[in-house]
Coordinates of C-alpha atoms in Angstrom, one line a residue:
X243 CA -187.7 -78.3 77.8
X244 CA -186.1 -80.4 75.3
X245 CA -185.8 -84.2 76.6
X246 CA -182.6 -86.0 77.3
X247 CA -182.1 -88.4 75.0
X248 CA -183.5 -91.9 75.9
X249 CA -180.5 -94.3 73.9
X250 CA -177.9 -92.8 76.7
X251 CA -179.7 -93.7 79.5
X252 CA -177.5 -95.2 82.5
X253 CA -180.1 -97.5 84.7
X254 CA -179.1 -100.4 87.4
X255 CA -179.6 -103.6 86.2
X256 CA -182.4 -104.6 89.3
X257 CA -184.8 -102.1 87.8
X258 CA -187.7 -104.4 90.2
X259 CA -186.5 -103.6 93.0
X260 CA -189.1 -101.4 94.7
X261 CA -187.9 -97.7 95.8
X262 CA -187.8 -96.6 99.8
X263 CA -191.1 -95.4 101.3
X264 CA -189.2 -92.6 103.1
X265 CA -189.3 -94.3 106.6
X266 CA -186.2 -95.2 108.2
X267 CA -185.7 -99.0 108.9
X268 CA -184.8 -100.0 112.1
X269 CA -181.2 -101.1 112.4
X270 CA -180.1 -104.8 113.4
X271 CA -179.8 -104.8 116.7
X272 CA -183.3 -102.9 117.2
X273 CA -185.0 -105.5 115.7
X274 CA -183.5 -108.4 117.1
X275 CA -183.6 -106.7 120.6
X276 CA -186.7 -107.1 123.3
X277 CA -189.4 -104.2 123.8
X278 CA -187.4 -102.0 126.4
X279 CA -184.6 -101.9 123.9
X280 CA -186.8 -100.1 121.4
X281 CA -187.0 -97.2 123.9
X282 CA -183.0 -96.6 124.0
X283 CA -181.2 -94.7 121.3
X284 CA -179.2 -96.7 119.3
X285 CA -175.2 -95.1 119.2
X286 CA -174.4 -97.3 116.1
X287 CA -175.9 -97.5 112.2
X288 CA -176.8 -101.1 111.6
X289 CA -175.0 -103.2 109.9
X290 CA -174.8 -103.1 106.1
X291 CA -177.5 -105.5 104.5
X292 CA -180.4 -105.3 101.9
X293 CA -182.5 -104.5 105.1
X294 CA -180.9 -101.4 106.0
X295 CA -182.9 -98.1 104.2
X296 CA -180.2 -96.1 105.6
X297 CA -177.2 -97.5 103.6
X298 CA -176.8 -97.1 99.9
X299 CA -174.3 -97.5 96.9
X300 CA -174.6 -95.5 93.7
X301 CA -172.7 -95.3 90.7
X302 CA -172.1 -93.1 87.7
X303 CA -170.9 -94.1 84.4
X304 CA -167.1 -94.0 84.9
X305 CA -166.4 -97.6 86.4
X306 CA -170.0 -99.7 86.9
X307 CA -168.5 -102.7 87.2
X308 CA -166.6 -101.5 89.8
X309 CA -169.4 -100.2 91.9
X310 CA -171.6 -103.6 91.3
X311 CA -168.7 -105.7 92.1
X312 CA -168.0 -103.1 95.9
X313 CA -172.4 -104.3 96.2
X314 CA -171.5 -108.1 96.0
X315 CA -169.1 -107.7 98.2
X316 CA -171.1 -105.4 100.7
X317 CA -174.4 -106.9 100.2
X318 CA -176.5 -104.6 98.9
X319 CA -178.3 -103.8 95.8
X320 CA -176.3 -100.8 93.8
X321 CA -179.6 -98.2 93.7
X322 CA -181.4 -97.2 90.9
X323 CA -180.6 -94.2 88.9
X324 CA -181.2 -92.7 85.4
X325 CA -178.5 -91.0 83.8
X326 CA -179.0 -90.0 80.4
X327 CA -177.6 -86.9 78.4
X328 CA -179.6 -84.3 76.2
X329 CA -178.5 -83.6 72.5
X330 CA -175.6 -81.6 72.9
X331 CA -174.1 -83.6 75.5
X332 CA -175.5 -81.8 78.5
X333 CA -176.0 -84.3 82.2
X334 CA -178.7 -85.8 83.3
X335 CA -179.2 -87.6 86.5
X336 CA -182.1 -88.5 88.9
X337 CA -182.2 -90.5 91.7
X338 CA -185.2 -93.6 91.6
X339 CA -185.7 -94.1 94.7
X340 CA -185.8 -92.4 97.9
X341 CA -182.6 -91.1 99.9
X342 CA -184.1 -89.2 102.5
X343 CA -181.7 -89.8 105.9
X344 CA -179.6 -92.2 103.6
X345 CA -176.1 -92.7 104.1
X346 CA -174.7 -93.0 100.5
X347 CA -171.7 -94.0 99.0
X348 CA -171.2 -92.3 95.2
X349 CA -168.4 -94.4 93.8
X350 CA -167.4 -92.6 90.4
X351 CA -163.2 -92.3 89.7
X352 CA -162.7 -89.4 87.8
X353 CA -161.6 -91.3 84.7
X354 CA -161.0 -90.9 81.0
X355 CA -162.8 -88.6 79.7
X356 CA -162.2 -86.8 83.3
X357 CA -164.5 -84.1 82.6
X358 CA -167.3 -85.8 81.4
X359 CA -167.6 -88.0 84.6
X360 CA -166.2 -84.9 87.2
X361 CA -169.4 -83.1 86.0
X362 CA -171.3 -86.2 86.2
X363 CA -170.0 -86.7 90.0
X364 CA -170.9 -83.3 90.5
X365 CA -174.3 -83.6 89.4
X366 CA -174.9 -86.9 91.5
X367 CA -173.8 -85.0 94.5
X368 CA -176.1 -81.8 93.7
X369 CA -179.1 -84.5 92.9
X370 CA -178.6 -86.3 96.7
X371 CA -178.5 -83.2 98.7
X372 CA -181.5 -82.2 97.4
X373 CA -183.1 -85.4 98.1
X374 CA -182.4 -84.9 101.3
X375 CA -179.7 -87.7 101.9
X376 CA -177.8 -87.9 105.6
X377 CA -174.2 -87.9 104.4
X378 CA -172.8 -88.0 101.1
X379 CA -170.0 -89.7 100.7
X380 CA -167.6 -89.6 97.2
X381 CA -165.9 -92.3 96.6
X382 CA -163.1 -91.6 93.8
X383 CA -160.6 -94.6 93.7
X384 CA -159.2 -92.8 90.8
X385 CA -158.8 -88.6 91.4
X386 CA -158.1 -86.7 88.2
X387 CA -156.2 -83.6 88.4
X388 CA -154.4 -84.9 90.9
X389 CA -151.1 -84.8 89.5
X390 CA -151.5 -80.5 89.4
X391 CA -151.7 -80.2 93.1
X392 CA -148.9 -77.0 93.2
X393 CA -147.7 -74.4 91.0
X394 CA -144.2 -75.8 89.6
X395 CA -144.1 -72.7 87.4
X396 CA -145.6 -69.7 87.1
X397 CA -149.0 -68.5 86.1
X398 CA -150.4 -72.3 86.3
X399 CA -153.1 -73.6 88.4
X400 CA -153.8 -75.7 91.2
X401 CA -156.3 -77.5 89.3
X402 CA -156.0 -80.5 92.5
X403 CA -157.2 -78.1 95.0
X404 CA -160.5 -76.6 92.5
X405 CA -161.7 -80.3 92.0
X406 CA -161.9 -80.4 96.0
X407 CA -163.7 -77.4 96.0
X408 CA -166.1 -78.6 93.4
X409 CA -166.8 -81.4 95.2
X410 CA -167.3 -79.9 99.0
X411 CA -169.3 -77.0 97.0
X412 CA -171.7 -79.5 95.4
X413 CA -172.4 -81.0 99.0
X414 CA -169.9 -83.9 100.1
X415 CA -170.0 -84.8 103.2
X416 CA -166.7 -86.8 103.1
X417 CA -164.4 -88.6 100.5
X418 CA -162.5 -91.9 100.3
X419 CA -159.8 -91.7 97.9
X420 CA -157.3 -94.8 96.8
X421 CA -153.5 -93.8 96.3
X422 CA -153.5 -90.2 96.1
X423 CA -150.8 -88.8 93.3
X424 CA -149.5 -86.9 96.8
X425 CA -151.1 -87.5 100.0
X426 CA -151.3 -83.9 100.9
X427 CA -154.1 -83.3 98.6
X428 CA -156.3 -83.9 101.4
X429 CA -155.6 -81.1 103.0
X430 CA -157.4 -79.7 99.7
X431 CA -160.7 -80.9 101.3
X432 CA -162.2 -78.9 104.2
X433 CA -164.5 -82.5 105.0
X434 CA -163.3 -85.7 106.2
X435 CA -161.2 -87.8 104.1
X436 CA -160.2 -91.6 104.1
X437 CA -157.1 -92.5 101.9
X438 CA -156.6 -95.9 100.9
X439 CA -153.7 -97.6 99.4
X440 CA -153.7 -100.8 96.9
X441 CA -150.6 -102.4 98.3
X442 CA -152.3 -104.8 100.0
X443 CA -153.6 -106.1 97.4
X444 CA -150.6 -105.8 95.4
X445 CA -148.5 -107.4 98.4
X446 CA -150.6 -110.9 98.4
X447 CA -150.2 -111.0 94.2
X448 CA -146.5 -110.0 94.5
X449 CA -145.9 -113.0 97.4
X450 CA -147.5 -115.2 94.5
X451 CA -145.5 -114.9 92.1
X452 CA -142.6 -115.2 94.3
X453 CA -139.7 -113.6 92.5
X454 CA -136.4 -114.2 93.3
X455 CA -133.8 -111.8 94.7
X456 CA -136.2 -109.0 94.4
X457 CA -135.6 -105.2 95.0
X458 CA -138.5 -102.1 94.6
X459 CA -137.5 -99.6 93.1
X460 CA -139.3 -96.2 93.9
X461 CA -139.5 -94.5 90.3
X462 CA -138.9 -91.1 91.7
X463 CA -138.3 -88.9 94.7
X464 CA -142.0 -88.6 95.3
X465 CA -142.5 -92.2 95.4
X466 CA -140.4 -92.8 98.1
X467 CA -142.8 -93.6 101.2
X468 CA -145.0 -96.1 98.7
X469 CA -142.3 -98.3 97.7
X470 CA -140.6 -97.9 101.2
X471 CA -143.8 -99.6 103.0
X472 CA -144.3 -101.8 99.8
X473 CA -140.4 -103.1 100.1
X474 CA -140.7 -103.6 104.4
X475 CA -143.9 -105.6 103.7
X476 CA -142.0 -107.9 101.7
X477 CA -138.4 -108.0 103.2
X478 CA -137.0 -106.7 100.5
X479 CA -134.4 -103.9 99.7
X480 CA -135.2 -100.9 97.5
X481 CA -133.8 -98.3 95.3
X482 CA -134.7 -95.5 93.9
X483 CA -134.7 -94.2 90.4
X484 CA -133.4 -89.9 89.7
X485 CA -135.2 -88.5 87.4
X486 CA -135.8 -85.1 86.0
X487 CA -139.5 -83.9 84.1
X488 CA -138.6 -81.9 81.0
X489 CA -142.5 -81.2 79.9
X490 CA -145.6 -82.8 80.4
X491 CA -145.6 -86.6 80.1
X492 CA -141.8 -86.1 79.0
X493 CA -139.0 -87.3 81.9
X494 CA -135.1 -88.3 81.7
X495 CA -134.3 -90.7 83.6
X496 CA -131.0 -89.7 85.4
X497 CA -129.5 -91.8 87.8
X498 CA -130.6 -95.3 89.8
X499 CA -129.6 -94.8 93.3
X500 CA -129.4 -98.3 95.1
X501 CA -127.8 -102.1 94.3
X502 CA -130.0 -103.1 91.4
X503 CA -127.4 -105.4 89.7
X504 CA -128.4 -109.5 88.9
X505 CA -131.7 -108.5 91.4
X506 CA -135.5 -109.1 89.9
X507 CA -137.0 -104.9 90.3
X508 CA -140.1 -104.1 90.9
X509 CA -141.0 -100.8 89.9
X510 CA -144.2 -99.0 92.3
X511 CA -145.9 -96.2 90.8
X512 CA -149.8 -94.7 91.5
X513 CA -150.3 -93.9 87.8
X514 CA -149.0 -95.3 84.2
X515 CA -150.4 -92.6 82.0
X516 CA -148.0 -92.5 78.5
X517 CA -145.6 -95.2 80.2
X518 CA -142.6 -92.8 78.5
X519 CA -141.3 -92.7 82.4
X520 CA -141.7 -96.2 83.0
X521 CA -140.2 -97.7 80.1
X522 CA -137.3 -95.4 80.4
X523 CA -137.0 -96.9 84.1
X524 CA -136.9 -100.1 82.7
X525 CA -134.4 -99.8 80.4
X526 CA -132.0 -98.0 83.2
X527 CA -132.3 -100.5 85.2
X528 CA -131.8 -103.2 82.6
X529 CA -128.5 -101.4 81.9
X530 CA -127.3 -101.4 85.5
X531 CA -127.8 -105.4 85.7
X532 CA -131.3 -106.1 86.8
X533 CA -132.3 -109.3 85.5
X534 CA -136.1 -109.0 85.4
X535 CA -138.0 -106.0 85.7
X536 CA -141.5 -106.0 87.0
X537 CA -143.9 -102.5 87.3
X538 CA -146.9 -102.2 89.7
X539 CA -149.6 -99.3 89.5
X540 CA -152.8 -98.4 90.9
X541 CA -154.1 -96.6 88.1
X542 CA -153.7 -98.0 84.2
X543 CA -154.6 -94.4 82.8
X544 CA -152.7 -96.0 79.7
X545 CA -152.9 -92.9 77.2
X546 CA -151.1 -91.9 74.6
X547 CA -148.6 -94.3 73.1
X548 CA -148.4 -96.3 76.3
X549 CA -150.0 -99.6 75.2
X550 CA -147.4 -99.9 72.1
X551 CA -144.4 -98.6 74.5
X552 CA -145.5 -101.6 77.3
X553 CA -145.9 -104.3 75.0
X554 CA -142.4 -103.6 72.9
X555 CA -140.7 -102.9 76.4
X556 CA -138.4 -105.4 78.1
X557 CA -140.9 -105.7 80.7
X558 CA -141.9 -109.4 82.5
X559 CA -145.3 -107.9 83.6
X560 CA -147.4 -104.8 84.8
X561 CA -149.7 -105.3 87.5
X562 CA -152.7 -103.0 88.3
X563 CA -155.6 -102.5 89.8
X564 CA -159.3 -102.4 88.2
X565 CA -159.4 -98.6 90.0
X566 CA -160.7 -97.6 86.6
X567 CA -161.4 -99.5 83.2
X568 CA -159.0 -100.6 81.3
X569 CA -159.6 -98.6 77.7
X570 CA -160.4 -100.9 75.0
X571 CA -156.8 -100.9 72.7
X572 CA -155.7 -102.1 76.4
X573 CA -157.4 -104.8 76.9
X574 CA -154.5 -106.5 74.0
X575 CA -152.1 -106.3 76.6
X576 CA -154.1 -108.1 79.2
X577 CA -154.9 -110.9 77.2
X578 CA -151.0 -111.6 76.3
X579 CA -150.3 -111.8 79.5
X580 CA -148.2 -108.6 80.1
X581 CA -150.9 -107.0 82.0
X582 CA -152.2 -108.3 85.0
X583 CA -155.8 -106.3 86.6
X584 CA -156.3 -107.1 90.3
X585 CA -159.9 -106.0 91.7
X586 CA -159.6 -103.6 95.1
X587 CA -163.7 -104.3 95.1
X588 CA -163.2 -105.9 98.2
X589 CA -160.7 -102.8 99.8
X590 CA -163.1 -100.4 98.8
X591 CA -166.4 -102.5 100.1
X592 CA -164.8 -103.2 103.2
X593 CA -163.8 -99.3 104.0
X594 CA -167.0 -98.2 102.9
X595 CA -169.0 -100.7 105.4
X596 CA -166.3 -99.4 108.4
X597 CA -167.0 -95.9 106.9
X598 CA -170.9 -96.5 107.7
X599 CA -170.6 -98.5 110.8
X600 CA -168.6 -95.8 112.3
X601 CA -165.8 -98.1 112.8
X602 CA -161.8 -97.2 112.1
X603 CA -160.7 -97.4 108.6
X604 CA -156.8 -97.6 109.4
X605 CA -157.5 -101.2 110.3
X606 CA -157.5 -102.2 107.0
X607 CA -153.9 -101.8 107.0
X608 CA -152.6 -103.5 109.7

């Protein structure tokens, strides 16, 4: 067999760390507890720590720095892999160390180039159920595809609802997914699925910057429910932009339903992917007397044009979230001070620890 190629190689940055023996540690509580307590079952996994065997983080290529920065805030060392691809481009992935029993967390958003690291995910997942690991659980804080989740015309796919069955067909035991293009793609997995949502995070920078006379504005229909929780949690009033989708990536921006005029908007989306939409917004609003206009967004998928579109836009500032990496002709927009990347390392680490200690992930939101 031809051998991967070595230069492409993907390995965790604690290579000394030695690899499980295949026994399963006792949890916390066990060891901490007297000599009768050894003979009761325990109803709980332990808590999360370097200690626990049972409890591991891994992490394709798509957003590293993402998954080492959920293992700081966790508390555990991200496990070592190799991932390294042949010639002609072709995966390859093995696990180095031992996962037998292990409750594992594969964090890998489905990211620029999507396909590249959905096959990648797909392979990680294929590689842990055949090492034998307890539960598998995907964690995608970016999901690709999303935005085909019905047929709007005919003879298309429902490309959403194949990338679930991918994943539950490679082996996932369960999925936690942040700010979902629709929420009803979860009902695309047959598993269980958490759903998280970056407004908290985006809530506590928002509060910061303390903008005056502020109204969210929803940038379509769809949008609705996020910018409705995003406005109560502020005590603030929203509105709501009409809009109509002429192609892919091309919208007109119809009417702005709502009391925009001498207010500061904040616009709430899940995705900036061309920013055509967005900027379009901006300038309707603009026109209908908003003073300032702000945009928040989980994902920066930033393609396309979008970059050159933000930074020549009337826009004060876009906020977003470090779901996936910012593409390098980004980054130019971050350091002038038009883009603003909050981490959701600490969201993500802390539903992944209630995740494994069997505790309720809701929580996080109240």
């Amino acid at each position: 067999m031809t051998e991967p190629m070595e230069t492409a190689a993907v390995e965790s940055p604690n290579p000394a760390t030695p690899p499980g023996d295949g026994k399963i540690a006792p949890n916390a509580a066990g060891s901490q507890a007297d000599g009768n307590a050894a003979k009761q079952p325990q109803a709980r996994r332990s808590r999360v720590s370097n200690e626990d065997r049972r409890f591991k983080i891994i992490s394709g290529s798509a957003n590293r720095e993402l998954a080492e920065a959920i293992c700081r805030h966790v508390g555990v060392t991200l496990g070592e892999t190799r991932m390294q691809r042949f010639a002609d481009g072709e995966v390859y992935f093995q696990l180095l160390e031992n996962v037998r029993g292990a409750d594992v967390f594969v964090v890998q958003p489905t990211c620029w180039p999507v396909d590249q690291h959905l096959v990648e995910l797909l392979i990680m997942i294929d590689a842990l159920k055949r090492a034998s690991a307890g539960r598998i659980t995907v964690v995608v804080p970016y999901y690709g595809y999303a935005r085909q989740d019905r047929k709007d015309r005919g003879r298309v796919a429902i490309s959403s609802k194949l990338v679930a069955d991918l994943m539950v067909t490679a082996g996932a035991n369960r999925a936690l997914f942040m700010d979902l293009h629709a929420a009803q793609i979860q009902a695309f997995f047959n598993i269980p699925v958490d759903h998280l949502f970056a407004s908290p995070v985006m809530i506590g920078y928002i509060k910061e910057l303390n903008l005056p006379d502020l109204t969210v504005i929803s940038p379509d229909a769809g949008g609705v429910e996020r910018a409705r929780f995003i406005a109560t949690k502020l005590g603030v009033p929203m509105a709501i932009v009409d809009k109509r989708r002429t192609d892919i990536n091309v919208t007109e921006v119809m009417n702005v339903i709502g009391l925009v005029k001498g207010r500061t908007c904040l616009i709430v989306d899940d995705i900036i992917d061309t920013a055509g939409t967005l900027v379009k917004t901006v300038d309707a609003l603009l026109e209908q007397g908003a003073t300032k206009v702000y945009a928040g967004a989980s994902h920066p998928v930033l393609s396309g044009e979008a970059v050159q579109r933000i930074m020549n836009s009337r826009l004060e500032q876009v906020v977003v979230t470090d779901s996936i990496p910012l593409r390098e002709e980004a980054k130019i927009l971050k350091e002038s001070g038009k883009l603003k990347v909050l981490t959701v390392a600490g969201l993500l680490g802390a539903a992944i620890q209630n995740i494994h200690m069997e505790t309720s992930v809701s929580t996080l939101f109240n």
